[in-house]
XYZ file of N, CA and C in Angstrom:
771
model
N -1.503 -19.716 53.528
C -0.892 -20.824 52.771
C -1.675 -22.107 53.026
N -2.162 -22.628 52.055
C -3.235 -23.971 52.203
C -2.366 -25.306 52.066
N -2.089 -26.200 53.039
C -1.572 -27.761 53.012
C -2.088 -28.586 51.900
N -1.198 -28.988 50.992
C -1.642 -29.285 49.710
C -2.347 -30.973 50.345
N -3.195 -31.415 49.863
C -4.291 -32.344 49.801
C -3.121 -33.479 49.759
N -3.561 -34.641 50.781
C -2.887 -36.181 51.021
C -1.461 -35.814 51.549
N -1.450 -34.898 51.626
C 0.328 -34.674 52.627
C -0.002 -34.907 54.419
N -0.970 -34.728 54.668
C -1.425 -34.817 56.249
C -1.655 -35.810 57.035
N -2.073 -36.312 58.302
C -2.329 -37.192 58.386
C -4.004 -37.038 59.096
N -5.103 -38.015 58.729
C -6.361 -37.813 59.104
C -6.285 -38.925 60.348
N -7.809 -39.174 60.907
C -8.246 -39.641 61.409
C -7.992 -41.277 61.136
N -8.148 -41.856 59.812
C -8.032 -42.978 59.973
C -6.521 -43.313 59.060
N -5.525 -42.433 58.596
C -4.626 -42.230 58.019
C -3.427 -41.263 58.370
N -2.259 -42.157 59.335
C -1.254 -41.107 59.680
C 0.233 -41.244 58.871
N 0.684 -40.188 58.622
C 1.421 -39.978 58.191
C 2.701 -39.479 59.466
N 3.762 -40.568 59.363
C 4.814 -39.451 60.590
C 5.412 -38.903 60.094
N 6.085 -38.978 59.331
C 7.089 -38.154 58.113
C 6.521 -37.537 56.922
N 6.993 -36.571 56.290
C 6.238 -35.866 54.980
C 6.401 -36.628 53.850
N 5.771 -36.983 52.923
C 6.330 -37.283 51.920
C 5.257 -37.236 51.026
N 4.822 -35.777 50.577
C 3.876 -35.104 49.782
C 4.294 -35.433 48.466
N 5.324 -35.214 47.709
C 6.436 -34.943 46.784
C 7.041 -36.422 46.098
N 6.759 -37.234 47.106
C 7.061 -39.040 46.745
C 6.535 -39.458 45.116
N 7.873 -40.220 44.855
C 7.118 -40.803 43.401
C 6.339 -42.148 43.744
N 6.408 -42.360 45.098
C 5.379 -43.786 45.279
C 5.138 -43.672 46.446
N 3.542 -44.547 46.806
C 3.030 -44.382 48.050
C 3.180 -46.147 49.008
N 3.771 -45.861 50.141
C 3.209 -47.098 50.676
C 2.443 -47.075 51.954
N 1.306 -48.237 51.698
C 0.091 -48.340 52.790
C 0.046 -49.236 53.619
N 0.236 -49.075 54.499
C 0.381 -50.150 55.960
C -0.697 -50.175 56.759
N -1.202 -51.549 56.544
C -2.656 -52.299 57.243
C -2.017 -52.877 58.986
N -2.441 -52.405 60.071
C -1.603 -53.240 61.289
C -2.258 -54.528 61.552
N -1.717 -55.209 62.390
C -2.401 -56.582 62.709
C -3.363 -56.287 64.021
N -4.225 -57.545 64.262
C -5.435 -57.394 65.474
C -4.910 -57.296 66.615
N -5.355 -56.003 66.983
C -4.706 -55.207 68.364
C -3.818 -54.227 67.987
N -3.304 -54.369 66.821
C -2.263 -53.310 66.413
C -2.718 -51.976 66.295
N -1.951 -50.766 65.949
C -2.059 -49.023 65.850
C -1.073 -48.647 64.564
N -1.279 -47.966 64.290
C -0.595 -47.309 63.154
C 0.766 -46.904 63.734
N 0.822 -46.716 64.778
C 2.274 -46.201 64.962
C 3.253 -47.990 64.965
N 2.936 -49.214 64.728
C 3.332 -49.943 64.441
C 4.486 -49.794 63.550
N 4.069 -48.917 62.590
C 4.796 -48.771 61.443
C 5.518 -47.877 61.158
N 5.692 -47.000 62.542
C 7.028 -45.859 62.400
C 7.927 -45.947 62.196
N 8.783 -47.420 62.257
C 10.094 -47.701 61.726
C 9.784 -47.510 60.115
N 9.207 -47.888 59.732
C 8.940 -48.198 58.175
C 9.075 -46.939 57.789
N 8.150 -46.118 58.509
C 8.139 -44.570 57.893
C 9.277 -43.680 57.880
N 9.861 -44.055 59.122
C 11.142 -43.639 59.233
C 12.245 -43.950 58.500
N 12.364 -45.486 57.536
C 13.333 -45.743 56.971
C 12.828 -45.467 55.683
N 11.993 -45.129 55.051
C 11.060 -44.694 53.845
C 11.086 -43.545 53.216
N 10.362 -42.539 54.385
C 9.844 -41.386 53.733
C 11.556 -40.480 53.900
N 11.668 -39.255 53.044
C 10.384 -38.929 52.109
C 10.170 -39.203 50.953
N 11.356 -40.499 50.588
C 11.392 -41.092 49.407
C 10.156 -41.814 48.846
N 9.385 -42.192 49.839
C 7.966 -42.525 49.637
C 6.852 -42.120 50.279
N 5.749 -41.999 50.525
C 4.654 -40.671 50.685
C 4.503 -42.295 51.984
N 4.311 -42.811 53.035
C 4.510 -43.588 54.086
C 3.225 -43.226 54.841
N 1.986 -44.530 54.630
C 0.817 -44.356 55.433
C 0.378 -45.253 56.259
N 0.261 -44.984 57.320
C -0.346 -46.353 57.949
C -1.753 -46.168 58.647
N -2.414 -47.400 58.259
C -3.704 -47.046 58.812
C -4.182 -46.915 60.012
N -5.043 -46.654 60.646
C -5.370 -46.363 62.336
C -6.661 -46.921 62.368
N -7.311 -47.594 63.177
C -8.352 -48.606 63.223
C -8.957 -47.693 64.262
N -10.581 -47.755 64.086
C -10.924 -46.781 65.083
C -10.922 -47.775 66.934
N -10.974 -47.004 68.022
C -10.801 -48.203 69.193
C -9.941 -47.939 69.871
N -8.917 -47.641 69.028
C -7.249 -47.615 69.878
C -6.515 -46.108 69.963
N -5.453 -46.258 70.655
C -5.061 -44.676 70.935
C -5.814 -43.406 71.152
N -5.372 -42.570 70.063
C -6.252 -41.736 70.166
C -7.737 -41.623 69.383
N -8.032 -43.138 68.988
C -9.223 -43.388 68.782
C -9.957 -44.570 70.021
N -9.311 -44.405 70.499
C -9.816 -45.160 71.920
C -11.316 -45.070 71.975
N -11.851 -44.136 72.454
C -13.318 -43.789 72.755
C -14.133 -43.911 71.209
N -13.758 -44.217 70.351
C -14.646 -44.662 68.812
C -14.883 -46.108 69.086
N -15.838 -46.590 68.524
C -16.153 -47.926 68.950
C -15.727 -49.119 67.836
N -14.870 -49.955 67.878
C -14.408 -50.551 66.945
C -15.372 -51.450 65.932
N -14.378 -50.881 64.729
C -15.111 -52.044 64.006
C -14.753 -53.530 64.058
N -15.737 -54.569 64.449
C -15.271 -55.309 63.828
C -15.568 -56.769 63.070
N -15.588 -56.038 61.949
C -16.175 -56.832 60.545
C -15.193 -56.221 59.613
N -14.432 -57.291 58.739
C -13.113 -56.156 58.043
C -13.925 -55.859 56.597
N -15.170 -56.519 56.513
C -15.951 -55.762 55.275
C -16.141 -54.345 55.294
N -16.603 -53.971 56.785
C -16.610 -52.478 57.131
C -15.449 -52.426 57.284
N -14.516 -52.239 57.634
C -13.200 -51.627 57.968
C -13.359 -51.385 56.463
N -13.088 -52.123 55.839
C -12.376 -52.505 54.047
C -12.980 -50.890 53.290
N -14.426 -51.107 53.522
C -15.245 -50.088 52.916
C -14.849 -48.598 53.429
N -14.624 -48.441 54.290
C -14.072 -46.949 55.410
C -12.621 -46.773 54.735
N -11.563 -47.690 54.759
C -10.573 -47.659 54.249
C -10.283 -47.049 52.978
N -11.209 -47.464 52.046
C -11.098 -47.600 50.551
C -11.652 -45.765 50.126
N -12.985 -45.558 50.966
C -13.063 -44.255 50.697
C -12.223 -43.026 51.263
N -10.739 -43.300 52.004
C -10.013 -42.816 52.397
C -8.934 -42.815 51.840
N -8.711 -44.034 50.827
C -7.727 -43.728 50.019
C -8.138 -43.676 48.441
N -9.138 -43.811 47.689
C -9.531 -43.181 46.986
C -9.602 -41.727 46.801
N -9.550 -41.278 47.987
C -9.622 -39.673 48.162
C -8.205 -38.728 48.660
N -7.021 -39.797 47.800
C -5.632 -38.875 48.225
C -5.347 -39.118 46.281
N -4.606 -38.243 46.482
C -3.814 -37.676 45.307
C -3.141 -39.168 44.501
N -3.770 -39.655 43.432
C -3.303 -40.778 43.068
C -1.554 -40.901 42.512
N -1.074 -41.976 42.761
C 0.311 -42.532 42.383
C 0.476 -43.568 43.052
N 1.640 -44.248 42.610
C 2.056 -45.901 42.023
C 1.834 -46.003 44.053
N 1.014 -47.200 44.157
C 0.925 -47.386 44.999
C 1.530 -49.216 45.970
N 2.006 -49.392 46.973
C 2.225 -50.515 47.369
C 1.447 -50.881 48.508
N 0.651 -52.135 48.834
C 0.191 -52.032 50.345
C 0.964 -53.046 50.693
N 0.872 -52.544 52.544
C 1.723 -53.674 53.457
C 0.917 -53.927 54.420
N 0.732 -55.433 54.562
C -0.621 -55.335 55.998
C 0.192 -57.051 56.723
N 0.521 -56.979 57.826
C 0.560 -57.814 58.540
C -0.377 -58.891 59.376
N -0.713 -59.815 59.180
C -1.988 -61.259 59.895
C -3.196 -59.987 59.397
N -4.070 -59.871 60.460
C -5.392 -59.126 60.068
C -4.847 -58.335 59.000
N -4.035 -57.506 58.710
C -4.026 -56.246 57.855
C -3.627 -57.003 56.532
N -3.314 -58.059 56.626
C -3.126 -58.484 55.117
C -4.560 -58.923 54.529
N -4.961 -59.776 55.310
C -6.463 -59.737 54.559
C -7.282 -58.455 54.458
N -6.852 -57.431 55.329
C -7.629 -56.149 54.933
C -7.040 -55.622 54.185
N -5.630 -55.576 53.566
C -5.466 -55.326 52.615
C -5.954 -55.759 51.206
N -5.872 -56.927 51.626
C -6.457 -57.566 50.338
C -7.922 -57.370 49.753
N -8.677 -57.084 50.528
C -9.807 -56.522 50.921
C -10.465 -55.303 50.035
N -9.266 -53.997 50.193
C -9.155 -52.774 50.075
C -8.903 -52.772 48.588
N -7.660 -53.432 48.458
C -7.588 -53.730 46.976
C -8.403 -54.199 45.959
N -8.922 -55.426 46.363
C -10.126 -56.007 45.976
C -11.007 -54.841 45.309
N -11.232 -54.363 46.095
C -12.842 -52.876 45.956
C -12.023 -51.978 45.623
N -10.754 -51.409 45.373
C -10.509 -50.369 44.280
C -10.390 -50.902 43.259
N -10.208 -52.015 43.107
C -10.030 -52.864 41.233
C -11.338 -53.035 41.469
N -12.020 -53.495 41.737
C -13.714 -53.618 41.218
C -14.037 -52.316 40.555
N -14.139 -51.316 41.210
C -14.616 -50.010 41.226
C -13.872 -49.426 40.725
N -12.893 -49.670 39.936
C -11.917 -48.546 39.211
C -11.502 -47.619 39.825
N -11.684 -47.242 41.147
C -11.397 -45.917 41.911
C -9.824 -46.052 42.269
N -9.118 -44.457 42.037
C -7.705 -44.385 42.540
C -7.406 -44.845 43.636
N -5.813 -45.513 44.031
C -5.594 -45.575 44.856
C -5.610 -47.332 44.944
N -6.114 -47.944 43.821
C -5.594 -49.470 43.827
C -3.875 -49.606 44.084
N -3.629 -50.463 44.550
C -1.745 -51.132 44.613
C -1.706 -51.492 43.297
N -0.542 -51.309 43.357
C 0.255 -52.106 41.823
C 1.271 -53.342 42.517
N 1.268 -53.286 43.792
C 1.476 -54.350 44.572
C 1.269 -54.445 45.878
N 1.032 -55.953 46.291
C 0.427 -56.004 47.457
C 1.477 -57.000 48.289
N 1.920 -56.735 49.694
C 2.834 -57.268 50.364
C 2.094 -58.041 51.485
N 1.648 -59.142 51.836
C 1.136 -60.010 52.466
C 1.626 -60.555 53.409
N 1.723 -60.082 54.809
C 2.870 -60.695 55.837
C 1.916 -61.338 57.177
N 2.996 -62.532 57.300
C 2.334 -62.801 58.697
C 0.636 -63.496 58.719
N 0.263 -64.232 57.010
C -1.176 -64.543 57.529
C -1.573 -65.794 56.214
N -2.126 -66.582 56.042
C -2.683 -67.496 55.449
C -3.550 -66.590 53.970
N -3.630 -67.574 52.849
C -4.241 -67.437 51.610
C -6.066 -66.812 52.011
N -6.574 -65.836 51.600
C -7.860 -65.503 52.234
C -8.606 -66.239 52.300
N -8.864 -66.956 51.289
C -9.816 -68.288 51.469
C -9.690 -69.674 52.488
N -8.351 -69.386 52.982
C -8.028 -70.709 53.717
C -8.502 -70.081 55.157
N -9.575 -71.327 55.380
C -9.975 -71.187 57.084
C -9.873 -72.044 57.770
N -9.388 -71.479 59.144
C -9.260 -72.385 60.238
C -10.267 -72.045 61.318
N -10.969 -72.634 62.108
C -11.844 -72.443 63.144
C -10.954 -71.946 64.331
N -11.301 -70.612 64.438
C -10.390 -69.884 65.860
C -11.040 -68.994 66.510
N -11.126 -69.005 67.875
C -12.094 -68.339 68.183
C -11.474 -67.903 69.397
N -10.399 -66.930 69.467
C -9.937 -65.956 70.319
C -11.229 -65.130 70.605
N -11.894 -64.596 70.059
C -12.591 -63.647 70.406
C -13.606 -64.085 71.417
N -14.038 -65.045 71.722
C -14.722 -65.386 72.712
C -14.452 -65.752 73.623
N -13.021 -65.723 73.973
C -12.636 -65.881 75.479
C -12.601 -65.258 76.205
N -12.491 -65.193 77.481
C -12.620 -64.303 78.421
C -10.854 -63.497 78.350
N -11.181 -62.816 79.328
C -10.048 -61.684 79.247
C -8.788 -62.310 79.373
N -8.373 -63.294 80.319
C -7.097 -63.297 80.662
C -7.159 -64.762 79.424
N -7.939 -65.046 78.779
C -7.582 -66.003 77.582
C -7.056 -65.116 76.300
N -7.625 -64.148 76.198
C -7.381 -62.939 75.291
C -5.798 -62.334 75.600
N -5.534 -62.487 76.799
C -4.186 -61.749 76.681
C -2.978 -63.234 76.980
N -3.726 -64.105 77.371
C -2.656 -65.246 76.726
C -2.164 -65.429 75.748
N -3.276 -65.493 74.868
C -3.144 -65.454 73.068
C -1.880 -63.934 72.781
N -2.244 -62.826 73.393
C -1.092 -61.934 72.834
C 0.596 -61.842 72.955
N 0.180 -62.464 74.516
C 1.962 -62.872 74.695
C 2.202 -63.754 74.181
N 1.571 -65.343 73.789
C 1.736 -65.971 73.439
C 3.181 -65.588 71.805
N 1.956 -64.774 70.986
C 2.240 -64.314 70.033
C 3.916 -63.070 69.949
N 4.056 -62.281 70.547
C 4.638 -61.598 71.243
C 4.314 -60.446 70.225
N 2.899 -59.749 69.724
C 2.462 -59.373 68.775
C 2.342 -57.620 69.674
N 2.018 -57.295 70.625
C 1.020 -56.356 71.072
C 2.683 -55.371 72.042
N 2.906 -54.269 71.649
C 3.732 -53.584 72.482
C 3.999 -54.000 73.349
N 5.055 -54.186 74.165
C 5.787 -54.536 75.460
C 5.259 -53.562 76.202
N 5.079 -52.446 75.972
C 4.790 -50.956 76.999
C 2.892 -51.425 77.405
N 2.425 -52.075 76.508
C 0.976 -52.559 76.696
C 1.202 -53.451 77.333
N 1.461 -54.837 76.962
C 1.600 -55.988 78.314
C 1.958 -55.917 79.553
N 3.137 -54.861 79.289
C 3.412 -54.399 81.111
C 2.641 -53.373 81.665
N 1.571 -52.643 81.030
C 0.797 -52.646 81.677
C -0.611 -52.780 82.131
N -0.906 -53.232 83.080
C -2.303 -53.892 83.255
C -3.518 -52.727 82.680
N -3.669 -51.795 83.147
C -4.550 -50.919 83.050
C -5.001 -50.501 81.619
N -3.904 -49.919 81.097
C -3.124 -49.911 79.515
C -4.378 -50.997 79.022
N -3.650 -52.188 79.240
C -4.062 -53.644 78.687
C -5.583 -53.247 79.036
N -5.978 -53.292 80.084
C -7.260 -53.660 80.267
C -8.435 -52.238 79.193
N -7.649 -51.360 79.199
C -8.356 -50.295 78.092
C -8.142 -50.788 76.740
N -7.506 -51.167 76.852
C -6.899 -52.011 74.766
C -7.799 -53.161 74.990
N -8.336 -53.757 75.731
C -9.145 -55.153 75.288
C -10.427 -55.003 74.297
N -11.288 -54.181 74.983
C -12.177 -54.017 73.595
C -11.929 -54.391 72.316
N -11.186 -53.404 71.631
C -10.485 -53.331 70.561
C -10.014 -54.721 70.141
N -9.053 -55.199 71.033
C -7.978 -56.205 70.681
C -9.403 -57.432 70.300
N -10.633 -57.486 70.987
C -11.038 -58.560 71.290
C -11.904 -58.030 69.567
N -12.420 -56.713 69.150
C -12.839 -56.559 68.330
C -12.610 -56.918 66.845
N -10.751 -56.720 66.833
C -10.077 -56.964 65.677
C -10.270 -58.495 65.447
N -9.645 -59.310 66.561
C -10.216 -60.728 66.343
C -11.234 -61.475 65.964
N -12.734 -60.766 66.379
C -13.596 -60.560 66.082
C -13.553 -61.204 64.287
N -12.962 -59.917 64.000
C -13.249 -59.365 62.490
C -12.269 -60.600 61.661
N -11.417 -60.815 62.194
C -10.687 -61.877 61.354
C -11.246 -63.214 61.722
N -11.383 -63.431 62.891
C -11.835 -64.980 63.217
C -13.187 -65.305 62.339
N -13.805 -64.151 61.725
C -14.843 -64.287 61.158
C -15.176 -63.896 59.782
N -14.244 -63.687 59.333
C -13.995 -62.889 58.172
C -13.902 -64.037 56.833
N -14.746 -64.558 56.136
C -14.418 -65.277 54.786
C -14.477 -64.976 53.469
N -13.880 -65.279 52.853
C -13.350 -64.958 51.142
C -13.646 -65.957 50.545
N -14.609 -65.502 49.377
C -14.873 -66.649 48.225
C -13.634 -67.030 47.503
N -13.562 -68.345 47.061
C -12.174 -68.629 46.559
C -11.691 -68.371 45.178
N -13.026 -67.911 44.788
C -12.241 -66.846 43.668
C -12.411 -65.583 43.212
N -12.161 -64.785 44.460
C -11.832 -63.362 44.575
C -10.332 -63.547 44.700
N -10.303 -62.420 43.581
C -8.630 -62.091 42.938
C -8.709 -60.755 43.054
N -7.246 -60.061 42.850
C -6.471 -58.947 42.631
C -6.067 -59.322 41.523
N -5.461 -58.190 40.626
C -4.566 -58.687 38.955
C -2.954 -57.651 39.492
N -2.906 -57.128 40.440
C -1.509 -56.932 41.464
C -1.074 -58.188 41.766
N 0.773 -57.955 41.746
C 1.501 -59.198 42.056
C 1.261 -58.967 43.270
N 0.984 -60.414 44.431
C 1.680 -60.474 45.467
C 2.679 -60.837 46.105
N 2.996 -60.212 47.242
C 4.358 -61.259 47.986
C 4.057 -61.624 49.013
N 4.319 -62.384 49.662
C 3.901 -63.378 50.671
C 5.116 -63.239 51.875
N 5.146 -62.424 52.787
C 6.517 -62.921 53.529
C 5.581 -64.076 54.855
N 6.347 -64.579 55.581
C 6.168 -65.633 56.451
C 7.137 -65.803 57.390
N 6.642 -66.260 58.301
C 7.874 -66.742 59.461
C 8.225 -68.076 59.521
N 9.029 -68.600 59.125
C 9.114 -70.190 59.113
C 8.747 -71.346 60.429
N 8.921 -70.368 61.814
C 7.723 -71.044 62.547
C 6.613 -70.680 63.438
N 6.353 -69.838 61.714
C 4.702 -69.376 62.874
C 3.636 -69.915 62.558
N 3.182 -70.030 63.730
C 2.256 -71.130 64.395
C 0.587 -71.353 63.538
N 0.913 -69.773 63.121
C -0.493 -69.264 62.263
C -0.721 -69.327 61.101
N 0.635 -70.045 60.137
C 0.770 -69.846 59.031
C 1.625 -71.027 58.048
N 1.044 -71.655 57.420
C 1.684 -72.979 57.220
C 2.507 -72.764 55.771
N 3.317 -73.434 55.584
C 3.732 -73.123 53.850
C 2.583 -73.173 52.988
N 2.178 -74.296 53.374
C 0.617 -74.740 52.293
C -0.391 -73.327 52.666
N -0.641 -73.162 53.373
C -1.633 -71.903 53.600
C -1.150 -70.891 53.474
N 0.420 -70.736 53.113
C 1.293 -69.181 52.520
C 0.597 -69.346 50.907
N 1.164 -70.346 50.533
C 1.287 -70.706 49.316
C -0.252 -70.630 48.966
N -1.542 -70.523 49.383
C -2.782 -70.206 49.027
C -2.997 -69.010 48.484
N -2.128 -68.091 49.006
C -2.254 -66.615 48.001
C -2.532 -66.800 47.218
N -1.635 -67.596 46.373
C -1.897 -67.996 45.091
C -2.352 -67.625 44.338
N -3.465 -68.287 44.767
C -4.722 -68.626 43.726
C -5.940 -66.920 43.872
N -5.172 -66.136 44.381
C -5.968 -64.753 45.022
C -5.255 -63.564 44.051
N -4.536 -64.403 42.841
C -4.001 -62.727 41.850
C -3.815 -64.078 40.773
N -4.465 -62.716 39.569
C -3.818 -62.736 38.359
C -2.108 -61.967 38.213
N -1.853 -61.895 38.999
C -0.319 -61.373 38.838
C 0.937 -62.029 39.188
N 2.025 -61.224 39.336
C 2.718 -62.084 39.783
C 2.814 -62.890 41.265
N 3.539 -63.756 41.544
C 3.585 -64.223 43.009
C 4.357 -64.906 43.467
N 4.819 -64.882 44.884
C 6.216 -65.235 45.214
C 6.212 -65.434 46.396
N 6.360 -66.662 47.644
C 6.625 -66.271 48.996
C 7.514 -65.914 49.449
N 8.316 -65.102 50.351
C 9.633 -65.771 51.019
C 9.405 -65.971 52.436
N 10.524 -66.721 52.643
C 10.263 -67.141 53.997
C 11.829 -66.460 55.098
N 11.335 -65.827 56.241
C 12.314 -65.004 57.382
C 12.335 -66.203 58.855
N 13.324 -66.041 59.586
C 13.432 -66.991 60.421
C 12.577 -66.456 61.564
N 11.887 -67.058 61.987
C 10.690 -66.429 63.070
C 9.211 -67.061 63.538
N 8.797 -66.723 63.854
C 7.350 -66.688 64.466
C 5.981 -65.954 63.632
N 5.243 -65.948 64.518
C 4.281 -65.126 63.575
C 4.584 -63.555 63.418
N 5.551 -63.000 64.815
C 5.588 -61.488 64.588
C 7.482 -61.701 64.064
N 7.625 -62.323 62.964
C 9.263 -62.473 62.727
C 9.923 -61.048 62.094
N 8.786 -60.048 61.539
C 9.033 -58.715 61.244
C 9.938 -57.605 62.235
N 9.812 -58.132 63.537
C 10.067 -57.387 64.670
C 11.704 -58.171 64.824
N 11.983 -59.369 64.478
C 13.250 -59.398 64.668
C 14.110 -59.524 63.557
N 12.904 -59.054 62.149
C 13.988 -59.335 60.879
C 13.383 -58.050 60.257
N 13.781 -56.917 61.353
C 13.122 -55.285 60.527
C 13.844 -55.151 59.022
N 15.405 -55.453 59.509
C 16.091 -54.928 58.127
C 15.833 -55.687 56.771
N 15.379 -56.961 56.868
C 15.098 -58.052 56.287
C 13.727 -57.875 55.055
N 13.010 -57.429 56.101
C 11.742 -57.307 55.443
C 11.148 -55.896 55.115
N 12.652 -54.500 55.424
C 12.130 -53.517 55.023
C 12.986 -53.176 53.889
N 13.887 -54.310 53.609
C 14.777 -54.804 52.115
C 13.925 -55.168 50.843
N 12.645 -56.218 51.497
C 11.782 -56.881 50.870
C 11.004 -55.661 50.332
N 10.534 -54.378 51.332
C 9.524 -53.840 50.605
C 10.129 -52.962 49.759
N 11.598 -52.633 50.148
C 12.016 -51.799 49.390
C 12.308 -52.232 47.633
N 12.406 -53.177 48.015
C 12.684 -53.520 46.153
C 10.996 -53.733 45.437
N 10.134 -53.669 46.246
C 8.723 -53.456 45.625
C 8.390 -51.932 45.389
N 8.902 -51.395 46.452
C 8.296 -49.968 46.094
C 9.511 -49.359 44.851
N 10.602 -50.202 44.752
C 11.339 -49.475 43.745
C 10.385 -50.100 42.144
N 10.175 -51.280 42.339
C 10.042 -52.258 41.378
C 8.239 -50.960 40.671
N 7.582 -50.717 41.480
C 6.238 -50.017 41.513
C 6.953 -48.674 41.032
N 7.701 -47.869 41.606
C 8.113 -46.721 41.304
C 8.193 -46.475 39.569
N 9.304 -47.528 39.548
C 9.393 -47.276 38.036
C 8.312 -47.847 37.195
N 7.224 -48.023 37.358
C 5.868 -48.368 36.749
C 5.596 -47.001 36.262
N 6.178 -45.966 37.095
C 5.768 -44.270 37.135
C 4.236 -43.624 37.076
């Protein structure tokens, strides 16, 4: 008996729940330092009503010993030929701080390229308009500046901060992803023709209304912010909140059929 094609989960694409059979797919980008299992609640409150993917960055877990990327042009490009190559239908992406611009990214280069597997919407959490830059340069600090910045944030597993060792094997990575965003720029008029949504934390530190509100100008489609009471990781204390938000996108995409 042969596992029918995009029901599995690969190397840079896990799936925790089945959802082969889904009339819509959703794609989850994690933030810098983040893992795909970030998004097991999601999958869990989702599938198998929706085919539930989240991406895996090479560096971390059980990609630990792969050497990270980090430039999200390459990530973007690795990404795109990974989901170009699943079974096309109505698709939504979800990417949090880094993963929203790599989402945006991903999208970008399946609408260029006509290749399956573009969103019919894109969910933008936790990060500034792509074109809007700020000079930040986490990535060049030394170690215990690097893990200031994460508690700071309260972004990176509790089971990782408490522990040192843990932590000190995740730095690579963590310092890599930063890397890729602290350096990462968008011409200001590269668009998507997917609506976006914009969620935000009303006081996170990383993300201003004016620099929510820059999406903007990054789709011919529709666009909308809202704003959750929080920080930059306000997802973690407004799960039901913002897995309300995606749910009326992936319904809103569904019936696109």
């Amino acid at each position: 008996m042969t596992t029918p094609a995009g029901t599995t989960s690969t190397a840079w694409l896990r799936r925790y729940h089945p959802g082969g059979d889904s009339p819509v797919r959703l794609v989850c980008f994690p933030h810098a330092g983040g893992s795909a299992s970030f998004y097991h609640p999601l999958s869990a409150r989702f599938a198998p009503g929706a085919d539930v993917v989240a991406v895996q960055y090479p560096g971390r877990q059980d990609r630990r010993r792969e050497p990270c990327l980090d430039d999200i042009g390459t990530l973007a490009d690795r990404v795109v030929a990974e989901l170009a190559a699943l079974p096309p239908r109505p698709t939504v992406f979800f990417g949090h701080s880094m993963g929203a611009v790599l989402a945006f990214e991903v999208a970008w280069r399946l609408e260029r390229a006509g290749l399956p597997g573009a969103p019919a919407g894109l969910l933008a959490s936790g990060r500034r308009g792509p074109s809007t830059h700020r000079d930040e340069t986490v990535h060049r600090l030394d170690d215990e500046g690097v893990i200031a910045e994460l508690r700071l944030l309260n972004g990176t597993e509790a089971a990782v901060l408490g522990d040192e060792e843990i932590l000190r094997m995740a730095l690579p990575a963590i310092r890599g992803d930063y890397r890729a965003v602290e350096t990462y720029r968008c011409p200001p008029d590269r668009v998507v023709s997917c609506p976006i949504t914009v969620l935000t934390g009303i006081d996170d530190p990383k993300t201003t209304a004016d620099e929510a509100e820059a999406w903007r100008a990054h789709t011919t489609g529709a666009f909308r912010v809202r704003g959750f009471p929080g920080g930059h990781f306000f997802l973690i204390g407004q799960q039901a909140a913002v897995a309300a938000a995606v749910e009326v996108e992936l319904d809103r995409v569904a019936a696109l059929g």
